[in-house]
Amino acid sequence: DVILMDIHMPVMDGYEATHKIRSLANPEKASICIIALTASVSNLERRIKEVGMDDYIYKPFNSKELFSKLKKIHAN
């Protein structure tokens, strides 16, 4: 399973949503793979690691890039 998490969302941003997911009591749900989706580059790598996201993809992205990230994460 994987979550493609947009960083900029209206009510709760992707960082806060990821933090809430990582804080869940159920370890299986809390450890789900999360890939950040963003068009912004400022402080991205530092920030996604702080909240526990597994990787990121810049928008717009194509299916080849997405599959490459999923393959990399699955290998780990």
Coordinates of N, CA and C in Angstrom, one line a residue:
D1 N 0.8 -1.2 0.0 CA 0.0 0.0 0.0 C 0.9 1.2 0.0
V2 N 0.4 2.3 -0.6 CA 1.1 3.6 -0.6 C 0.1 4.7 -0.7
I3 N 0.5 5.8 0.0 CA -0.3 7.0 -0.1 C 0.5 8.1 -0.9
L4 N -0.2 8.6 -1.9 CA 0.4 9.8 -2.6 C -0.2 11.0 -1.9
M5 N 0.6 11.7 -1.2 CA 0.2 12.8 -0.3 C 0.5 14.2 -0.9
D6 N -0.5 14.9 -1.3 CA -0.2 16.3 -1.7 C 0.2 17.1 -0.5
I7 N 1.2 18.0 -0.7 CA 1.7 18.8 0.4 C 0.7 19.9 0.7
H8 N 0.2 20.5 -0.4 CA -0.7 21.7 -0.2 C -2.2 21.3 -0.4
M9 N -2.8 21.1 0.8 CA -4.3 20.8 0.8 C -5.0 21.8 1.6
P10 N -6.3 22.0 1.4 CA -7.0 23.1 2.0 C -7.2 23.1 3.5
V11 N -7.6 22.0 4.1 CA -7.9 22.0 5.5 C -6.6 21.6 6.3
M12 N -6.0 20.6 5.9 CA -4.8 20.0 6.6 C -3.7 19.8 5.6
D13 N -2.5 20.3 5.7 CA -1.5 20.1 4.7 C -0.9 18.7 4.8
G14 N -0.2 18.3 3.8 CA 0.4 16.9 3.8 C 1.3 16.6 4.9
Y15 N 2.0 17.6 5.4 CA 2.9 17.4 6.6 C 2.1 17.0 7.8
E16 N 1.1 17.8 8.1 CA 0.3 17.5 9.3 C -0.5 16.1 9.1
A17 N -1.0 15.9 7.9 CA -1.7 14.6 7.7 C -0.7 13.4 7.9
T18 N 0.5 13.6 7.4 CA 1.5 12.5 7.6 C 1.9 12.3 9.0
H19 N 2.0 13.4 9.8 CA 2.3 13.3 11.2 C 1.2 12.6 11.9
K20 N -0.1 12.8 11.6 CA -1.2 12.1 12.2 C -1.2 10.6 11.9
I21 N -0.9 10.3 10.6 CA -0.8 8.9 10.2 C 0.3 8.2 11.0
R22 N 1.5 8.8 11.0 CA 2.6 8.2 11.7 C 2.4 8.0 13.2
S23 N 1.4 8.8 13.8 CA 1.1 8.8 15.2 C 0.0 7.7 15.5
L24 N -0.5 7.1 14.5 CA -1.6 6.1 14.8 C -1.1 5.0 15.7
A25 N -2.0 4.4 16.5 CA -1.7 3.3 17.4 C -1.4 2.0 16.7
N26 N -2.1 1.8 15.6 CA -1.9 0.6 14.8 C -0.6 0.7 14.0
P27 N 0.4 -0.1 14.3 CA 1.7 0.0 13.6 C 1.6 -0.3 12.1
E28 N 0.7 -1.2 11.7 CA 0.6 -1.5 10.3 C 0.1 -0.2 9.5
K29 N -0.9 0.5 10.1 CA -1.4 1.7 9.4 C -0.4 2.8 9.5
A30 N 0.3 2.9 10.7 CA 1.2 4.0 10.9 C 2.5 3.9 10.0
S31 N 2.8 2.7 9.6 CA 4.0 2.6 8.8 C 3.8 2.5 7.3
I32 N 2.6 2.8 6.8 CA 2.3 2.8 5.4 C 3.2 3.8 4.6
C33 N 3.6 3.4 3.4 CA 4.5 4.2 2.6 C 3.8 5.5 2.2
I34 N 4.4 6.6 2.4 CA 3.9 7.9 2.0 C 4.8 8.6 1.1
I35 N 4.4 9.0 -0.1 CA 5.2 9.8 -1.1 C 4.5 11.1 -1.2
A36 N 5.3 12.2 -1.0 CA 4.9 13.5 -1.1 C 4.8 14.0 -2.5
L37 N 3.7 14.7 -2.9 CA 3.5 15.3 -4.2 C 3.6 16.8 -4.0
T38 N 4.4 17.5 -4.7 CA 4.5 18.9 -4.6 C 5.1 19.6 -5.8
A39 N 4.7 20.8 -6.0 CA 5.3 21.7 -7.1 C 6.4 22.6 -6.5
S40 N 6.5 22.6 -5.2 CA 7.4 23.5 -4.5 C 8.6 22.8 -4.1
V41 N 9.8 23.5 -4.1 CA 11.0 22.8 -3.8 C 11.7 23.3 -2.5
S42 N 11.2 24.4 -1.9 CA 11.9 25.0 -0.7 C 11.8 24.1 0.5
N43 N 12.9 23.7 1.1 CA 13.0 22.9 2.3 C 12.3 21.6 2.2
L44 N 12.0 21.1 1.0 CA 11.2 19.9 0.9 C 11.9 18.7 1.5
E45 N 13.1 18.4 1.1 CA 13.7 17.1 1.6 C 13.8 17.1 3.1
R46 N 14.2 18.2 3.7 CA 14.4 18.3 5.2 C 13.0 18.1 5.8
R47 N 12.0 18.7 5.3 CA 10.7 18.7 5.9 C 10.0 17.3 5.7
I48 N 10.1 16.6 4.6 CA 9.5 15.3 4.4 C 10.1 14.3 5.4
K49 N 11.4 14.4 5.6 CA 12.1 13.5 6.5 C 11.6 13.8 8.0
E50 N 11.4 15.0 8.3 CA 11.0 15.4 9.7 C 9.6 14.7 10.0
V51 N 8.7 14.7 9.1 CA 7.4 14.2 9.3 C 7.3 12.7 9.0
G52 N 8.3 12.1 8.4 CA 8.3 10.6 8.2 C 7.8 10.2 6.8
M53 N 7.8 11.1 5.8 CA 7.4 10.7 4.5 C 8.6 9.8 3.9
D54 N 8.3 8.9 3.0 CA 9.3 8.0 2.5 C 10.0 8.6 1.3
D55 N 9.4 9.4 0.5 CA 10.0 10.0 -0.7 C 9.1 11.1 -1.2
Y56 N 9.5 11.7 -2.3 CA 8.7 12.8 -2.9 C 8.8 12.7 -4.4
I57 N 7.8 13.4 -5.0 CA 7.8 13.5 -6.5 C 7.3 15.0 -6.8
Y58 N 8.0 15.6 -7.7 CA 7.6 17.0 -8.1 C 6.5 16.9 -9.1
K59 N 5.5 17.8 -8.9 CA 4.4 17.9 -9.9 C 4.8 18.9 -11.0
P60 N 4.3 18.7 -12.2 CA 3.6 17.5 -12.7 C 4.6 16.3 -12.8
F61 N 4.1 15.1 -12.7 CA 4.9 14.0 -12.8 C 4.3 13.0 -13.8
N62 N 5.0 12.0 -14.3 CA 4.5 11.1 -15.3 C 4.5 9.7 -14.6
S63 N 3.9 8.7 -15.3 CA 3.7 7.4 -14.7 C 5.1 6.7 -14.6
K64 N 6.0 7.0 -15.5 CA 7.3 6.4 -15.4 C 8.1 6.8 -14.1
E65 N 8.0 8.1 -13.8 CA 8.6 8.6 -12.6 C 8.0 7.9 -11.3
L66 N 6.6 7.8 -11.3 CA 5.9 7.3 -10.2 C 6.3 5.8 -10.0
F67 N 6.3 5.0 -11.1 CA 6.7 3.6 -11.0 C 8.1 3.4 -10.6
S68 N 9.0 4.3 -11.0 CA 10.4 4.3 -10.5 C 10.5 4.5 -9.0
K69 N 9.8 5.4 -8.5 CA 9.8 5.7 -7.0 C 9.2 4.5 -6.3
L70 N 8.1 3.9 -6.8 CA 7.5 2.8 -6.1 C 8.4 1.5 -6.2
K71 N 9.1 1.3 -7.3 CA 10.0 0.2 -7.4 C 11.2 0.4 -6.4
K72 N 11.7 1.6 -6.2 CA 12.8 1.9 -5.3 C 12.3 1.7 -3.9
I73 N 11.1 2.1 -3.5 CA 10.6 1.9 -2.1 C 10.3 0.5 -1.9
H74 N 9.8 -0.2 -2.9 CA 9.5 -1.7 -2.7 C 10.8 -2.5 -2.5
A75 N 11.9 -2.1 -3.1 CA 13.1 -2.8 -3.0 C 13.7 -2.6 -1.6
N76 N 13.4 -1.6 -0.9 CA 13.9 -1.3 0.5 C 13.0 -2.1 1.4

